[in-house]
Amino acid sequence: MSWWCCRSSNQPPPGATMSGYDSASGQGNYGGYGTDQESLLAANSKASAGSSSGFSCCCRACCCFFAVLLFFLLWVTILLSTNNCAIESFDHRQILPANAAGDAQPLFDRGTAGNMNLTSLDIDLQGIWWMDGNPLSAEHLVSFASAGGQPPFPAKVPVYNNMQRRWTWTDSFMGRVIMAYYAFDAQPDSPLVFDFTNSTDATIEPIGGVFDDTGLFRFHKISDNEWDRPDAGYVLRRIVNGDGSQGLFWEKFAQWYNDVQPSGNMLVWSSDKGCLRKRQYFLPCPLCKSIC
């Protein structure tokens, strides 16, 4: 800022000559300075007002953006925590058919002689299996329903356990987050392919992209009711037999789940529509069903 800008408006700037000075009012024209000063002040006032208005508009736009973003995240979080449009929650004890006798539809699609075709390979994966020791503890039960293969070895056996009621998750926020991840990561009809070299050994390529695409997991039979998953860090143990009766490890599983999940509930997919699985996290259920 120039030195003269800080002076009284009655005082001339250095070197200015006065003309038409009015001693009563103390006003005069210092070589046109008075007129120029007024114009400059007016211009500065307009520029300042414009700058202030622009800044205010920018602030309002930013506030609106973050408000909308916050609302969107809150909305998704609420739906993520509560939506049951393509998800069903039930007590883990109802996995055993004897405990769910009153249900019109089986809550879990266990493997049976009728929905599997592995007899010619001498492989028995019927029933319901517990991932005992799974580091991802929010995932626990799996069914091999739909598995089928023919000799000779090596034999490929696709298993469609991403279909509804063939995999379980803990009914918790973390369990629902994992399900949401799978909803966008894999289609319901994406198969888990087992490459059996014989009736007791296989390698598996996982569905979820969370694993290395080049990784193959080993699958080895320990006993009639146990299969080892050494690369995944757990053992599959049969808790329900193919005929629906209580399996060898049912009591152990039921006690473990009571300890880790006091509410006792678990989650399964209740729909095979990929559209419904995804959109339930953004839209109300009736709207999702009308679209999908």
XYZ file of C-alpha atoms in Angstrom:
292
model
C 0.000 0.000 0.000
C 1.304 3.497 -0.871
C 2.231 5.824 1.940
C -0.387 8.361 0.930
C -3.206 5.822 1.226
C -2.800 5.996 5.010
C -3.070 9.784 5.168
C -6.170 11.797 6.013
C -8.461 12.362 3.056
C -7.966 16.107 3.621
C -4.233 15.908 3.001
C -2.727 15.921 -0.489
C -0.320 13.260 -1.615
C 3.291 14.343 -1.995
C 3.798 16.463 -5.105
C 0.063 17.096 -5.641
C -0.991 20.663 -6.407
C -4.240 21.979 -5.064
C -6.814 23.800 -7.146
C -10.273 24.916 -6.199
C -9.608 24.509 -2.519
C -12.556 25.309 -0.214
C -11.231 26.430 3.146
C -14.616 26.044 4.874
C -15.059 22.422 3.909
C -11.389 21.576 3.641
C -12.044 20.010 0.267
C -10.110 20.587 -2.854
C -8.995 18.956 -6.059
C -5.363 17.995 -5.923
C -4.581 17.769 -9.550
C -7.543 15.443 -10.120
C -6.530 13.307 -7.155
C -9.911 13.515 -5.368
C -11.786 12.127 -8.341
C -9.237 9.371 -8.937
C -9.272 8.378 -5.273
C -13.030 8.038 -5.223
C -12.961 5.890 -8.341
C -10.214 3.710 -6.886
C -12.104 3.222 -3.629
C -15.271 2.364 -5.503
C -13.431 -0.160 -7.675
C -11.748 -1.714 -4.638
C -15.098 -1.944 -2.866
C -16.659 -3.757 -5.838
C -13.683 -6.143 -6.149
C -13.822 -6.886 -2.440
C -17.547 -7.559 -2.610
C -17.071 -9.856 -5.605
C -14.261 -11.756 -3.910
C -16.302 -12.128 -0.722
C -19.294 -13.361 -2.707
C -17.158 -15.900 -4.599
C -15.625 -17.200 -1.388
C -19.050 -17.505 0.199
C -20.375 -19.475 -2.784
C -17.352 -21.789 -2.654
C -17.899 -22.418 1.067
C -21.568 -23.182 0.520
C -20.742 -25.593 -2.309
C -18.164 -27.413 -0.158
C -20.544 -27.602 2.785
C -23.298 -28.985 0.555
C -20.933 -31.575 -0.928
C -19.767 -32.835 2.452
C -23.320 -32.833 3.820
C -24.486 -34.983 0.904
C -21.456 -37.269 1.271
C -22.066 -37.648 5.007
C -25.740 -38.424 4.425
C -24.844 -40.988 1.753
C -22.320 -42.745 4.016
C -24.786 -42.758 6.897
C -27.502 -44.151 4.641
C -25.251 -46.938 3.322
C -24.085 -47.775 6.855
C -27.677 -48.079 8.071
C -28.629 -50.327 5.148
C -25.444 -52.340 5.564
C -26.270 -52.962 9.221
C -29.957 -53.739 8.886
C -30.930 -54.715 5.338
C -32.255 -58.243 4.874
C -33.374 -57.903 1.269
C -31.039 -60.653 -0.024
C -29.801 -61.777 3.398
C -31.431 -63.925 6.066
C -30.497 -64.162 9.735
C -31.359 -67.138 11.945
C -30.228 -68.950 15.056
C -27.223 -71.196 14.407
C -28.931 -74.153 16.095
C -31.421 -74.236 13.214
C -28.636 -75.431 10.936
C -29.446 -78.880 12.301
C -32.677 -79.923 10.513
C -34.104 -81.419 13.714
C -34.020 -77.922 15.263
C -35.705 -76.269 12.278
C -38.522 -78.736 11.706
C -41.157 -75.974 11.620
C -39.540 -74.037 8.778
C -41.243 -74.348 5.397
C -37.914 -73.909 3.576
C -34.566 -75.308 4.706
C -32.444 -72.486 6.109
C -29.255 -74.085 4.755
C -28.796 -76.119 1.574
C -26.763 -79.093 2.763
C -25.117 -81.483 0.332
C -27.068 -84.699 -0.273
C -26.959 -87.711 -2.559
C -29.671 -85.994 -4.590
C -27.910 -82.675 -5.261
C -24.338 -83.967 -5.611
C -22.647 -86.331 -8.047
C -19.313 -87.486 -6.640
C -19.990 -91.185 -6.050
C -18.039 -92.304 -9.108
C -14.986 -90.441 -7.746
C -15.375 -92.062 -4.311
C -15.501 -88.620 -2.677
C -17.904 -87.927 0.196
C -18.568 -84.225 0.834
C -22.237 -84.519 1.743
C -23.722 -82.641 4.662
C -22.613 -79.335 6.241
C -18.991 -78.523 7.034
C -17.468 -76.227 9.657
C -14.290 -74.240 8.892
C -12.734 -74.948 12.283
C -9.855 -72.561 12.971
C -10.595 -70.210 10.060
C -8.560 -66.991 10.603
C -11.494 -65.151 9.043
C -13.696 -66.140 11.974
C -16.801 -64.371 10.609
C -17.059 -67.189 8.010
C -17.838 -70.642 9.354
C -20.068 -73.113 7.458
C -20.073 -74.343 3.885
C -22.071 -76.774 1.758
C -20.838 -78.658 -1.299
C -24.338 -78.976 -2.767
C -24.174 -79.007 -6.607
C -20.664 -80.545 -6.666
C -20.219 -83.050 -9.474
C -17.403 -84.743 -11.358
C -16.541 -87.828 -13.383
C -13.439 -90.058 -13.542
C -10.691 -90.430 -14.519
C -8.382 -88.405 -12.319
C -7.324 -85.660 -12.439
C -10.950 -84.520 -12.267
C -12.353 -81.010 -12.080
C -15.208 -80.534 -9.624
C -16.952 -77.126 -9.735
C -18.781 -76.206 -6.533
C -21.364 -73.407 -6.572
C -21.250 -72.489 -2.907
C -21.726 -68.777 -3.598
C -25.362 -69.578 -4.316
C -27.962 -68.895 -1.656
C -27.855 -70.818 1.658
C -24.529 -72.538 1.031
C -22.196 -70.345 3.107
C -22.605 -68.637 6.482
C -21.309 -65.466 8.138
C -21.622 -64.129 11.661
C -24.591 -61.791 12.142
C -22.447 -58.793 13.053
C -21.354 -55.578 11.363
C -18.110 -57.237 10.244
C -19.981 -60.252 8.877
C -22.225 -57.961 6.851
C -19.232 -55.991 5.561
C -17.650 -59.225 4.297
C -20.893 -60.210 2.578
C -21.069 -56.786 0.931
C -17.532 -57.277 -0.359
C -18.443 -60.648 -1.900
C -21.618 -59.165 -3.405
C -19.468 -56.903 -5.601
C -16.485 -59.230 -5.980
C -18.144 -62.373 -7.393
C -21.346 -63.393 -9.150
C -23.669 -65.818 -7.334
C -23.032 -68.494 -9.948
C -19.222 -68.192 -9.820
C -17.875 -71.693 -9.111
C -15.152 -72.712 -6.722
C -13.177 -75.242 -8.797
C -11.543 -78.246 -7.125
C -8.887 -80.098 -9.113
C -8.820 -83.604 -7.615
C -5.688 -85.622 -8.331
C -7.246 -88.574 -6.495
C -10.126 -89.183 -4.085
C -8.238 -87.642 -1.134
C -6.301 -84.685 -2.574
C -7.154 -81.570 -4.547
C -6.163 -77.957 -5.141
C -8.659 -75.085 -5.052
C -8.769 -71.691 -6.690
C -10.747 -69.326 -4.425
C -13.572 -67.108 -5.641
C -12.830 -63.930 -3.680
C -10.373 -61.447 -5.201
C -9.028 -60.832 -1.699
C -6.767 -63.815 -2.353
C -3.857 -63.928 -4.795
C -5.225 -64.797 -8.247
C -2.308 -67.165 -8.815
C -2.706 -68.946 -5.466
C -3.960 -72.519 -5.243
C -5.106 -73.914 -1.912
C -4.520 -77.529 -0.978
C -7.373 -79.803 0.087
C -6.508 -83.073 1.807
C -8.687 -85.746 3.402
C -7.806 -86.521 7.028
C -10.707 -88.819 7.905
C -14.266 -89.568 6.824
C -15.415 -86.390 8.599
C -12.398 -84.074 8.207
C -10.587 -82.355 5.344
C -7.474 -80.255 5.882
C -7.037 -76.781 4.354
C -3.361 -76.199 5.273
C -2.920 -73.055 3.161
C -6.086 -71.485 4.570
C -5.221 -72.391 8.161
C -8.258 -74.467 9.131
C -9.803 -77.945 9.051
C -13.211 -78.706 7.571
C -15.220 -80.834 10.011
C -18.636 -82.332 9.241
C -21.307 -81.102 11.676
C -24.413 -82.364 9.808
C -24.540 -85.565 7.769
C -25.954 -85.862 4.280
C -29.210 -87.354 5.618
C -29.684 -84.390 7.972
C -28.692 -86.180 11.161
C -26.281 -84.721 13.708
C -22.668 -85.057 12.622
C -19.623 -86.021 14.651
C -18.569 -82.412 15.329
C -21.979 -80.794 15.856
C -21.647 -80.341 19.628
C -18.161 -78.858 19.317
C -19.346 -76.364 16.701
C -22.471 -75.371 18.668
C -20.408 -74.677 21.782
C -17.818 -72.700 19.838
C -20.471 -70.515 18.219
C -22.160 -69.859 21.535
C -18.823 -68.574 22.828
C -17.943 -66.319 19.878
C -21.453 -65.054 19.077
C -23.655 -64.731 22.170
C -26.689 -63.695 20.091
C -26.420 -67.031 18.304
C -27.443 -65.703 14.891
C -25.724 -66.252 11.554
C -26.281 -64.968 8.031
C -26.800 -66.559 4.614
C -27.611 -65.234 1.178
C -31.350 -65.644 0.609
C -31.310 -64.752 -3.096
C -29.305 -65.760 -6.146
C -29.870 -62.399 -7.867
C -26.602 -60.509 -8.106
C -28.534 -57.287 -8.766
C -30.445 -57.639 -5.495
C -27.321 -58.464 -3.502
C -25.636 -55.260 -4.669
C -28.485 -52.751 -4.725
C -29.758 -53.626 -1.253
C -26.896 -51.488 0.106
C -28.148 -48.349 -1.644
C -31.928 -48.610 -2.011
C -34.900 -49.672 0.131
C -35.777 -53.345 -0.281
C -39.164 -52.885 -2.046
C -37.503 -50.664 -4.650
C -34.656 -53.174 -5.105
C -37.107 -56.014 -5.697
C -39.088 -53.976 -8.205
C -35.889 -53.250 -10.168
C -34.293 -56.698 -9.897
